[in-house]
Coordinates of N, CA and C in Angstrom, one line a residue:
Chain A
A1 N -24.0 16.6 -18.9 CA -23.3 16.6 -17.6 C -22.1 15.6 -17.7
Q2 N -21.1 15.9 -17.0 CA -19.9 15.0 -17.0 C -20.1 13.9 -15.9
S3 N -19.5 12.7 -16.1 CA -19.5 11.7 -15.1 C -18.2 10.9 -15.1
V4 N -17.9 10.2 -14.1 CA -16.7 9.5 -13.9 C -17.0 8.0 -13.5
T5 N -16.3 7.1 -14.1 CA -16.4 5.7 -13.7 C -15.1 5.1 -13.3
Q6 N -15.0 4.6 -12.1 CA -13.8 3.9 -11.7 C -14.1 2.4 -11.8
L7 N -13.3 1.8 -12.6 CA -13.7 0.4 -13.0 C -13.4 -0.7 -11.9
D8 N -12.7 -0.3 -10.9 CA -12.4 -1.3 -9.9 C -12.7 -0.7 -8.5
S9 N -13.5 -1.4 -7.7 CA -13.8 -0.9 -6.4 C -12.8 -1.3 -5.4
Q10 N -12.1 -2.4 -5.6 CA -11.1 -2.9 -4.7 C -9.9 -3.4 -5.5
V11 N -8.7 -3.0 -5.0 CA -7.5 -3.5 -5.7 C -6.6 -4.0 -4.6
P12 N -6.4 -5.3 -4.4 CA -5.4 -5.8 -3.5 C -4.1 -5.9 -4.2
V13 N -3.0 -5.6 -3.6 CA -1.7 -5.7 -4.3 C -0.6 -5.9 -3.3
F14 N 0.4 -6.6 -3.7 CA 1.6 -6.9 -2.8 C 2.6 -5.8 -2.8
E15 N 3.2 -5.6 -1.7 CA 4.2 -4.5 -1.6 C 5.3 -4.7 -2.7
E16 N 5.7 -3.6 -3.3 CA 6.7 -3.5 -4.3 C 6.2 -3.9 -5.7
A17 N 5.0 -4.3 -5.8 CA 4.4 -4.7 -7.1 C 3.8 -3.4 -7.7
P18 N 3.6 -3.4 -9.0 CA 3.0 -2.2 -9.6 C 1.5 -2.2 -9.4
V19 N 0.9 -1.1 -9.6 CA -0.6 -1.0 -9.5 C -1.1 0.0 -10.5
E20 N -2.3 -0.3 -11.1 CA -3.0 0.6 -12.0 C -4.4 0.7 -11.6
L21 N -4.9 1.9 -11.4 CA -6.3 2.2 -11.1 C -6.9 2.8 -12.3
R22 N -8.0 2.2 -12.8 CA -8.6 2.7 -14.0 C -9.7 3.7 -13.8
C23 N -9.8 4.7 -14.6 CA -10.8 5.8 -14.6 C -11.2 6.2 -16.0
N24 N -12.5 6.2 -16.2 CA -13.0 6.7 -17.5 C -14.0 7.8 -17.2
Y25 N -14.0 8.7 -18.1 CA -15.0 9.8 -17.9 C -15.8 10.0 -19.1
S26 N -16.9 10.7 -19.0 CA -17.7 11.1 -20.1 C -18.0 12.6 -20.0
S27 N -17.8 13.3 -21.1 CA -18.1 14.7 -21.2 C -18.2 15.2 -22.6
S28 N -19.1 16.1 -22.9 CA -19.2 16.6 -24.3 C -18.3 17.8 -24.5
V29 N -17.7 18.3 -23.4 CA -16.8 19.5 -23.5 C -15.5 19.2 -22.9
S30 N -14.5 20.1 -23.0 CA -13.2 19.9 -22.5 C -13.2 19.9 -21.0
V31 N -12.4 19.0 -20.4 CA -12.4 18.8 -19.0 C -11.0 19.0 -18.4
Y32 N -10.9 19.1 -17.1 CA -9.7 19.0 -16.3 C -10.0 17.6 -15.5
L33 N -8.9 16.9 -15.2 CA -9.0 15.6 -14.6 C -8.0 15.6 -13.3
F34 N -8.5 14.8 -12.3 CA -7.8 14.8 -11.0 C -7.9 13.4 -10.4
W35 N -6.9 13.2 -9.6 CA -6.9 12.0 -8.7 C -6.7 12.6 -7.3
Y36 N -7.6 12.2 -6.4 CA -7.5 12.5 -5.0 C -7.3 11.2 -4.2
V37 N -6.6 11.3 -3.1 CA -6.4 10.1 -2.2 C -6.9 10.4 -0.8
Q38 N -7.4 9.4 -0.2 CA -7.9 9.5 1.2 C -7.2 8.4 2.0
Y39 N -6.2 8.8 2.8 CA -5.5 7.8 3.7 C -6.4 7.6 4.9
P40 N -6.3 6.4 5.5 CA -7.1 6.1 6.7 C -7.2 7.2 7.7
N41 N -8.4 7.6 8.1 CA -8.6 8.6 9.1 C -8.1 10.0 8.8
Q42 N -8.0 10.3 7.4 CA -7.6 11.6 7.0 C -8.5 12.1 5.9
G43 N -8.5 13.4 5.7 CA -9.3 14.0 4.6 C -8.7 13.7 3.3
L44 N -9.5 13.9 2.2 CA -9.0 13.7 0.9 C -7.9 14.8 0.6
Q45 N -7.0 14.4 -0.2 CA -6.0 15.4 -0.7 C -5.6 15.1 -2.1
L46 N -5.2 16.2 -2.8 CA -4.9 16.1 -4.2 C -3.6 15.3 -4.5
L47 N -3.7 14.3 -5.4 CA -2.6 13.5 -5.7 C -1.9 14.0 -7.0
L48 N -2.7 14.3 -8.0 CA -2.2 14.9 -9.2 C -3.4 15.4 -10.0
K49 N -3.0 16.2 -11.1 CA -4.1 16.8 -11.9 C -3.6 17.0 -13.3
Y50 N -4.5 16.9 -14.3 CA -4.2 17.2 -15.7 C -5.1 18.4 -16.1
L51 N -4.4 19.4 -16.5 CA -5.1 20.7 -17.0 C -4.9 20.8 -18.5
S52 N -3.6 20.7 -19.0 CA -3.3 20.8 -20.4 C -1.9 20.4 -20.6
G53 N -1.5 20.4 -21.8 CA -0.1 20.1 -22.1 C 0.2 18.6 -22.1
S54 N 1.3 18.2 -21.6 CA 1.7 16.8 -21.6 C 0.7 15.9 -21.0
T55 N 0.4 14.8 -21.7 CA -0.7 13.9 -21.2 C -0.2 13.0 -20.1
L56 N 1.1 13.0 -19.8 CA 1.6 12.2 -18.7 C 1.9 13.2 -17.5
V57 N 1.2 13.0 -16.4 CA 1.4 13.9 -15.3 C 1.9 13.1 -14.1
K58 N 2.7 13.8 -13.4 CA 3.3 13.1 -12.2 C 2.8 13.8 -10.9
G59 N 2.6 13.0 -9.9 CA 2.0 13.5 -8.7 C 2.9 13.2 -7.5
I60 N 2.3 13.3 -6.3 CA 3.1 13.0 -5.1 C 3.2 11.5 -4.9
N61 N 4.2 11.2 -4.1 CA 4.4 9.8 -3.7 C 4.7 8.8 -4.9
G62 N 5.2 9.3 -6.0 CA 5.6 8.4 -7.1 C 4.5 8.0 -8.0
F63 N 3.3 8.6 -7.8 CA 2.2 8.3 -8.7 C 2.3 9.1 -10.0
E64 N 1.7 8.5 -11.1 CA 1.6 9.2 -12.3 C 0.3 8.8 -13.0
A65 N -0.2 9.6 -13.9 CA -1.4 9.3 -14.6 C -1.3 9.8 -16.0
E66 N -2.0 9.1 -16.9 CA -1.9 9.4 -18.4 C -3.3 9.8 -18.9
F67 N -3.4 10.9 -19.5 CA -4.7 11.4 -20.1 C -4.7 10.8 -21.5
N68 N -5.8 10.1 -21.8 CA -6.0 9.6 -23.1 C -7.3 10.1 -23.6
K69 N -7.3 11.1 -24.5 CA -8.5 11.8 -24.9 C -9.4 10.8 -25.8
S70 N -8.8 10.1 -26.7 CA -9.5 9.2 -27.5 C -10.3 8.1 -26.8
Q71 N -9.7 7.7 -25.7 CA -10.3 6.6 -24.9 C -11.0 7.2 -23.6
T72 N -11.0 8.5 -23.5 CA -11.6 9.2 -22.4 C -11.2 8.5 -21.1
S73 N -9.9 8.3 -20.9 CA -9.4 7.7 -19.7 C -8.4 8.5 -19.0
F74 N -8.2 8.2 -17.8 CA -7.2 8.9 -17.0 C -6.7 7.9 -15.9
H75 N -6.0 6.9 -16.3 CA -5.6 5.8 -15.4 C -4.4 6.2 -14.5
L76 N -4.4 5.8 -13.3 CA -3.4 6.1 -12.3 C -2.5 4.9 -12.1
R77 N -1.2 5.2 -12.1 CA -0.2 4.1 -12.0 C 0.9 4.4 -10.9
K78 N 1.4 3.3 -10.4 CA 2.6 3.5 -9.6 C 3.4 2.2 -9.8
P79 N 4.7 2.3 -10.1 CA 5.5 1.1 -10.5 C 5.8 0.2 -9.3
S80 N 5.8 0.7 -8.1 CA 6.2 -0.1 -7.0 C 5.5 0.5 -5.7
V81 N 4.5 -0.2 -5.2 CA 3.8 0.3 -4.1 C 4.4 0.0 -2.7
H82 N 4.0 0.8 -1.7 CA 4.4 0.6 -0.3 C 3.2 0.4 0.5
I83 N 3.4 -0.2 1.7 CA 2.3 -0.4 2.6 C 1.6 0.9 2.8
S84 N 2.3 2.0 2.9 CA 1.7 3.3 3.2 C 0.8 3.8 2.0
D85 N 0.8 3.2 0.9 CA -0.1 3.6 -0.2 C -1.5 3.0 0.0
T86 N -1.7 2.2 1.0 CA -3.0 1.7 1.3 C -4.0 2.9 1.6
A87 N -5.0 3.0 0.8 CA -5.9 4.2 0.9 C -7.0 4.0 -0.1
E88 N -7.9 5.0 -0.1 CA -9.0 5.1 -1.1 C -8.6 6.2 -2.1
Y89 N -8.8 5.9 -3.4 CA -8.4 6.8 -4.5 C -9.6 7.2 -5.3
F90 N -9.7 8.4 -5.5 CA -10.9 9.0 -6.2 C -10.4 9.7 -7.5
C91 N -11.1 9.4 -8.6 CA -10.9 10.1 -9.8 C -12.0 11.2 -9.9
A92 N -11.6 12.3 -10.5 CA -12.6 13.4 -10.5 C -12.4 14.2 -11.8
V93 N -13.5 14.8 -12.2 CA -13.5 15.6 -13.5 C -14.2 16.9 -13.2
A94 N -13.7 18.0 -13.9 CA -14.4 19.3 -13.9 C -14.4 19.8 -15.3
V95 N -15.6 20.3 -15.7 CA -15.7 20.9 -17.0 C -14.9 22.3 -17.0
Q96 N -14.1 22.5 -18.0 CA -13.2 23.6 -18.0 C -14.0 24.9 -17.9
R97 N -15.1 25.1 -18.6 CA -15.8 26.4 -18.5 C -16.5 26.6 -17.2
N98 N -16.6 25.6 -16.4 CA -17.4 25.7 -15.1 C -16.6 24.9 -14.1
D99 N -15.4 25.2 -13.9 CA -14.5 24.3 -13.3 C -14.4 24.3 -11.8
Y100 N -15.4 25.0 -11.2 CA -15.4 25.0 -9.7 C -16.0 23.7 -9.2
K101 N -16.8 23.0 -10.0 CA -17.5 21.9 -9.5 C -16.9 20.6 -10.0
L102 N -16.4 19.8 -9.0 CA -15.8 18.5 -9.3 C -16.9 17.4 -9.3
S103 N -16.8 16.5 -10.2 CA -17.6 15.2 -10.2 C -16.7 14.1 -9.9
F104 N -17.0 13.3 -8.9 CA -16.1 12.3 -8.4 C -16.6 10.9 -8.8
G105 N -15.7 10.0 -9.0 CA -16.0 8.6 -9.1 C -16.3 8.0 -7.7
A106 N -16.7 6.7 -7.8 CA -17.1 6.0 -6.5 C -15.9 5.6 -5.7
G107 N -14.7 5.7 -6.2 CA -13.5 5.4 -5.4 C -13.0 4.0 -5.6
T108 N -11.7 3.8 -5.5 CA -11.0 2.5 -5.5 C -10.2 2.3 -4.2
T109 N -10.5 1.3 -3.5 CA -9.8 1.0 -2.3 C -8.6 0.1 -2.6
V110 N -7.4 0.6 -2.3 CA -6.1 -0.1 -2.6 C -5.6 -0.6 -1.2
T111 N -5.4 -1.9 -1.2 CA -4.9 -2.5 0.1 C -3.5 -3.2 -0.3
V112 N -2.5 -2.7 0.3 CA -1.1 -3.2 0.0 C -0.7 -4.1 1.1
R113 N -0.3 -5.3 0.7 CA 0.0 -6.4 1.7 C 1.5 -6.7 1.6
A114 N 2.1 -7.0 2.7 CA 3.5 -7.4 2.7 C 3.8 -8.7 2.1
Chain B
G1 N -0.2 24.6 9.0 CA -1.3 25.4 9.5 C -2.5 24.6 9.7
A2 N -3.5 25.2 10.2 CA -4.8 24.5 10.5 C -5.5 24.1 9.2
G3 N -6.0 23.0 9.1 CA -6.8 22.5 7.9 C -8.2 22.8 8.1
V4 N -9.0 22.2 7.3 CA -10.5 22.4 7.3 C -11.0 21.6 8.5
S5 N -11.8 22.2 9.4 CA -12.2 21.5 10.6 C -13.7 21.3 10.5
Q6 N -14.2 20.1 10.8 CA -15.6 19.8 10.8 C -16.1 19.3 12.1
S7 N -17.3 19.7 12.5 CA -17.8 19.1 13.8 C -19.3 18.9 13.7
P8 N -19.9 17.9 14.4 CA -19.1 16.9 15.1 C -18.5 15.9 14.1
S9 N -17.6 15.1 14.6 CA -17.1 14.0 13.7 C -18.0 12.9 13.5
N10 N -18.9 12.7 14.5 CA -19.9 11.6 14.4 C -21.2 12.2 15.0
K11 N -22.3 11.9 14.3 CA -23.6 12.3 14.8 C -24.6 11.2 14.6
V12 N -25.3 10.8 15.7 CA -26.3 9.8 15.6 C -27.6 10.5 15.9
T13 N -28.6 10.4 15.1 CA -29.9 11.1 15.4 C -31.1 10.2 15.0
E14 N -32.2 10.5 15.6 CA -33.4 9.8 15.3 C -34.1 10.3 14.1
K15 N -34.7 9.5 13.4 CA -35.5 9.9 12.2 C -36.5 11.0 12.6
G16 N -36.5 12.0 11.7 CA -37.4 13.1 12.0 C -36.8 14.3 12.7
K17 N -35.6 14.1 13.3 CA -35.0 15.2 14.0 C -34.2 16.1 13.1
D18 N -33.9 17.3 13.5 CA -33.0 18.2 12.7 C -31.6 18.1 13.1
V19 N -30.6 18.2 12.2 CA -29.2 18.2 12.6 C -28.5 19.4 11.9
E20 N -27.5 19.9 12.6 CA -26.6 20.9 12.0 C -25.2 20.4 12.0
L21 N -24.5 20.6 10.9 CA -23.2 20.2 10.7 C -22.3 21.4 10.4
R22 N -21.2 21.5 11.1 CA -20.4 22.8 11.0 C -19.1 22.5 10.3
C23 N -18.7 23.6 9.5 CA -17.4 23.5 8.8 C -16.7 24.8 9.0
D24 N -15.4 24.7 9.5 CA -14.5 25.9 9.5 C -13.4 25.7 8.4
P25 N -13.5 26.5 7.4 CA -12.6 26.4 6.3 C -11.2 26.9 6.7
I26 N -10.2 26.7 5.9 CA -8.9 27.3 6.1 C -9.0 28.8 5.9
S27 N -8.3 29.5 6.8 CA -8.4 31.0 6.8 C -7.9 31.5 5.5
G28 N -8.7 32.4 4.9 CA -8.3 33.1 3.7 C -8.9 32.4 2.5
H29 N -9.5 31.2 2.6 CA -10.1 30.5 1.5 C -11.5 31.1 1.2
T30 N -11.6 31.5 0.0 CA -12.9 32.1 -0.4 C -14.0 31.2 -0.8
A31 N -13.5 30.0 -1.3 CA -14.5 29.0 -1.9 C -14.7 27.9 -0.8
L32 N -16.0 27.5 -0.7 CA -16.3 26.5 0.3 C -17.3 25.5 -0.3
Y33 N -17.2 24.2 -0.1 CA -18.0 23.2 -0.8 C -18.5 22.3 0.3
W34 N -19.7 21.7 0.1 CA -20.2 20.6 0.8 C -20.4 19.4 -0.2
Y35 N -19.9 18.3 0.2 CA -20.1 17.0 -0.6 C -20.7 16.0 0.4
R36 N -21.4 15.0 -0.2 CA -21.9 13.9 0.6 C -21.3 12.6 0.0
Q37 N -20.9 11.7 0.9 CA -20.3 10.4 0.5 C -21.1 9.3 1.1
S38 N -21.9 8.6 0.3 CA -22.7 7.5 0.8 C -21.9 6.2 0.5
L39 N -22.3 5.2 1.3 CA -21.5 4.0 1.2 C -21.5 3.4 -0.2
G40 N -20.3 3.1 -0.7 CA -20.1 2.6 -2.0 C -20.4 3.5 -3.2
Q41 N -20.5 4.8 -2.9 CA -20.8 5.8 -3.9 C -19.7 6.8 -3.9
G42 N -19.6 7.5 -4.9 CA -18.6 8.7 -5.0 C -19.1 9.8 -4.2
L43 N -18.3 10.9 -4.2 CA -18.7 12.1 -3.5 C -19.8 12.8 -4.4
E44 N -20.8 13.2 -3.7 CA -21.9 13.9 -4.4 C -21.9 15.4 -4.0
F45 N -21.8 16.2 -5.0 CA -21.8 17.7 -4.8 C -23.1 18.1 -4.2
L46 N -23.1 18.9 -3.2 CA -24.3 19.5 -2.5 C -24.4 21.0 -2.8
I47 N -23.4 21.8 -2.4 CA -23.5 23.2 -2.5 C -22.1 23.9 -2.5
Y48 N -22.1 25.0 -3.1 CA -20.8 25.7 -3.3 C -21.0 27.2 -2.9
F49 N -20.1 27.8 -2.1 CA -20.1 29.2 -1.8 C -18.8 29.8 -2.3
Q50 N -18.9 31.0 -2.9 CA -17.7 31.7 -3.4 C -17.9 33.2 -3.0
G51 N -17.1 33.6 -2.0 CA -17.2 35.0 -1.6 C -18.6 35.5 -1.3
N52 N -18.9 36.6 -1.9 CA -20.3 37.1 -1.6 C -21.3 36.8 -2.7
S53 N -20.9 35.9 -3.6 CA -21.7 35.5 -4.7 C -22.9 34.6 -4.2
A54 N -23.9 34.6 -5.0 CA -25.0 33.6 -4.6 C -24.5 32.2 -4.7
P55 N -24.8 31.4 -3.7 CA -24.3 30.0 -3.7 C -24.9 29.2 -4.8
D56 N -24.2 28.2 -5.3 CA -24.7 27.2 -6.2 C -25.3 26.0 -5.4
K57 N -26.6 26.0 -5.3 CA -27.3 25.0 -4.5 C -27.8 23.8 -5.3
S58 N -27.4 23.7 -6.5 CA -27.9 22.7 -7.4 C -27.8 21.3 -7.0
G59 N -26.9 21.0 -6.1 CA -26.8 19.6 -5.6 C -27.6 19.2 -4.4
L60 N -28.2 20.2 -3.8 CA -29.0 19.8 -2.6 C -30.2 18.9 -3.0
P61 N -30.3 17.7 -2.3 CA -31.2 16.7 -2.8 C -32.7 17.0 -2.5
S62 N -33.0 17.8 -1.5 CA -34.4 18.2 -1.3 C -34.4 19.5 -0.5
D63 N -35.6 20.0 -0.3 CA -35.8 21.2 0.5 C -35.6 21.0 2.0
R64 N -35.3 19.8 2.4 CA -35.0 19.6 3.8 C -33.5 20.0 4.1
F65 N -32.7 20.2 3.0 CA -31.3 20.5 3.1 C -31.1 22.0 2.9
S66 N -30.4 22.6 3.7 CA -30.0 24.0 3.5 C -28.6 24.3 4.1
A67 N -28.0 25.3 3.6 CA -26.7 25.7 4.1 C -26.5 27.2 4.1
E68 N -25.7 27.6 5.0 CA -25.4 29.1 5.0 C -23.9 29.2 5.3
R69 N -23.4 30.3 4.9 CA -22.0 30.7 5.3 C -21.9 32.1 5.8
T70 N -21.6 32.2 7.1 CA -21.7 33.5 7.7 C -20.3 34.2 7.6
G71 N -20.4 35.5 7.3 CA -19.2 36.3 7.2 C -18.1 35.8 6.3
G72 N -18.5 35.0 5.3 CA -17.5 34.4 4.4 C -16.6 33.4 5.0
S73 N -16.9 32.9 6.2 CA -16.0 31.9 6.8 C -16.8 30.6 7.1
V74 N -17.2 30.5 8.4 CA -17.8 29.3 8.9 C -19.1 29.0 8.1
S75 N -19.3 27.7 7.8 CA -20.5 27.3 7.2 C -21.3 26.2 8.0
T76 N -22.6 26.2 7.9 CA -23.4 25.3 8.6 C -24.3 24.6 7.6
L77 N -24.3 23.3 7.6 CA -25.3 22.5 6.7 C -26.4 22.0 7.7
T78 N -27.6 22.3 7.3 CA -28.7 21.9 8.2 C -29.6 20.9 7.4
I79 N -29.9 19.8 8.1 CA -30.8 18.8 7.5 C -32.0 18.8 8.4
Q80 N -33.2 19.1 7.9 CA -34.4 19.0 8.7 C -35.2 17.7 8.5
R81 N -35.8 17.3 9.5 CA -36.7 16.1 9.5 C -35.9 14.9 8.8
T82 N -34.8 14.6 9.4 CA -33.8 13.6 8.8 C -34.5 12.3 8.5
Q83 N -34.1 11.7 7.4 CA -34.5 10.4 7.0 C -33.4 9.4 7.0
Q84 N -33.6 8.1 7.0 CA -32.6 7.1 7.0 C -31.6 7.3 5.8
E85 N -32.2 7.6 4.7 CA -31.4 7.8 3.5 C -30.4 8.9 3.6
D86 N -30.5 9.8 4.6 CA -29.6 10.9 4.8 C -28.3 10.4 5.4
S87 N -28.3 9.2 5.9 CA -27.1 8.6 6.6 C -25.9 8.6 5.5
A88 N -24.8 9.2 5.9 CA -23.7 9.4 5.0 C -22.6 10.1 5.7
V89 N -21.5 10.2 5.0 CA -20.4 11.1 5.5 C -20.5 12.4 4.8
Y90 N -20.6 13.5 5.5 CA -20.7 14.8 4.9 C -19.4 15.5 5.0
L91 N -18.9 15.8 3.8 CA -17.5 16.4 3.7 C -17.6 17.9 3.3
C92 N -16.7 18.6 4.0 CA -16.6 20.1 3.6 C -15.2 20.3 3.0
A93 N -15.1 21.1 2.1 CA -13.8 21.5 1.5 C -13.7 23.0 1.2
S94 N -12.5 23.5 1.2 CA -12.3 24.9 0.9 C -11.2 25.0 -0.1
S95 N -11.1 26.1 -0.8 CA -10.0 26.4 -1.7 C -9.8 27.9 -1.7
L96 N -8.5 28.2 -2.1 CA -8.1 29.6 -2.0 C -8.9 30.5 -3.0
S97 N -9.4 29.9 -4.1 CA -10.2 30.7 -5.0 C -11.0 29.7 -5.8
A98 N -11.9 30.2 -6.6 CA -12.7 29.3 -7.4 C -11.9 28.9 -8.6
G99 N -12.2 27.7 -9.0 CA -11.5 27.2 -10.2 C -10.5 26.1 -9.9
Q100 N -10.7 24.9 -10.4 CA -9.9 23.8 -10.1 C -8.5 23.9 -10.8
N101 N -8.5 24.8 -11.8 CA -7.2 24.9 -12.5 C -6.2 25.8 -11.7
V102 N -6.8 26.4 -10.7 CA -5.9 27.4 -9.9 C -5.6 26.8 -8.6
S103 N -6.6 26.4 -7.8 CA -6.3 25.9 -6.5 C -7.1 24.7 -6.1
P104 N -6.4 23.7 -5.5 CA -7.1 22.4 -5.2 C -8.0 22.5 -4.0
L105 N -8.9 21.6 -3.9 CA -9.7 21.5 -2.7 C -8.9 20.9 -1.5
H106 N -9.2 21.5 -0.3 CA -8.7 21.0 0.9 C -9.9 20.5 1.7
F107 N -9.9 19.2 2.0 CA -11.0 18.6 2.6 C -10.9 18.4 4.1
G108 N -12.0 18.5 4.8 CA -12.0 18.1 6.2 C -12.2 16.6 6.3
N109 N -12.2 16.1 7.6 CA -12.3 14.7 7.8 C -13.7 14.2 7.8
G110 N -14.7 15.1 7.7 CA -16.1 14.8 7.5 C -16.8 14.6 8.8
T111 N -18.1 14.6 8.7 CA -19.1 14.3 9.7 C -19.8 13.0 9.3
R112 N -19.7 12.0 10.1 CA -20.5 10.7 9.8 C -21.8 10.8 10.5
L113 N -22.9 10.9 9.6 CA -24.2 11.0 10.1 C -24.9 9.7 10.0
T114 N -25.5 9.3 11.1 CA -26.3 8.1 11.2 C -27.7 8.4 11.6
V115 N -28.7 8.1 10.8 CA -30.1 8.3 11.2 C -30.7 7.0 11.5
T116 N -31.2 6.9 12.8 CA -31.8 5.6 13.2 C -33.3 5.6 13.2

């Protein structure tokens, strides 16, 4: 079975600074990878996804993530954060041959301060 | 348009009582999921419905948990004889079709269940 580890539970960051959220996964078969974001008092929404092709994927709100197969990682980055990026971020994985079922990490809470 | 709607948003119940949680998916979405989010943990898959196919119930933690989806639309998650460890946020999601490579999940705001 596949699993996801988010290495940081809390990430405080100052406005306009860069941020990186780390995600590692384990799976014996090929996977799809996702980042979801949950803003305060809202439901989770898709930020970006990796299905195939270029290992660098761009998502909404200036976020990007890089798939590294050898390191089984899918880290999320943003070069300059805004106050509005304060949210909880979830990394998720789905096995390609059974891709209706997502396995989520525990989440990383990002708090952006002025 | 309307998103995934869940009710109630908050539910406090006494240990041993039964609870029903409701989910209204986005119209036209054939796939529906229930997840559970416990404090400090990731989302835990509970059950998946796709059209008229048999649901995947592999994530239900015990036989006290059950779910149904009537008419391919509204879904109800029922927890019988609630226990304190059932306290969590229960999230419902729907998607246009099965398969994460095709259509993403749209989540509701969840039902926060507290068992006292």
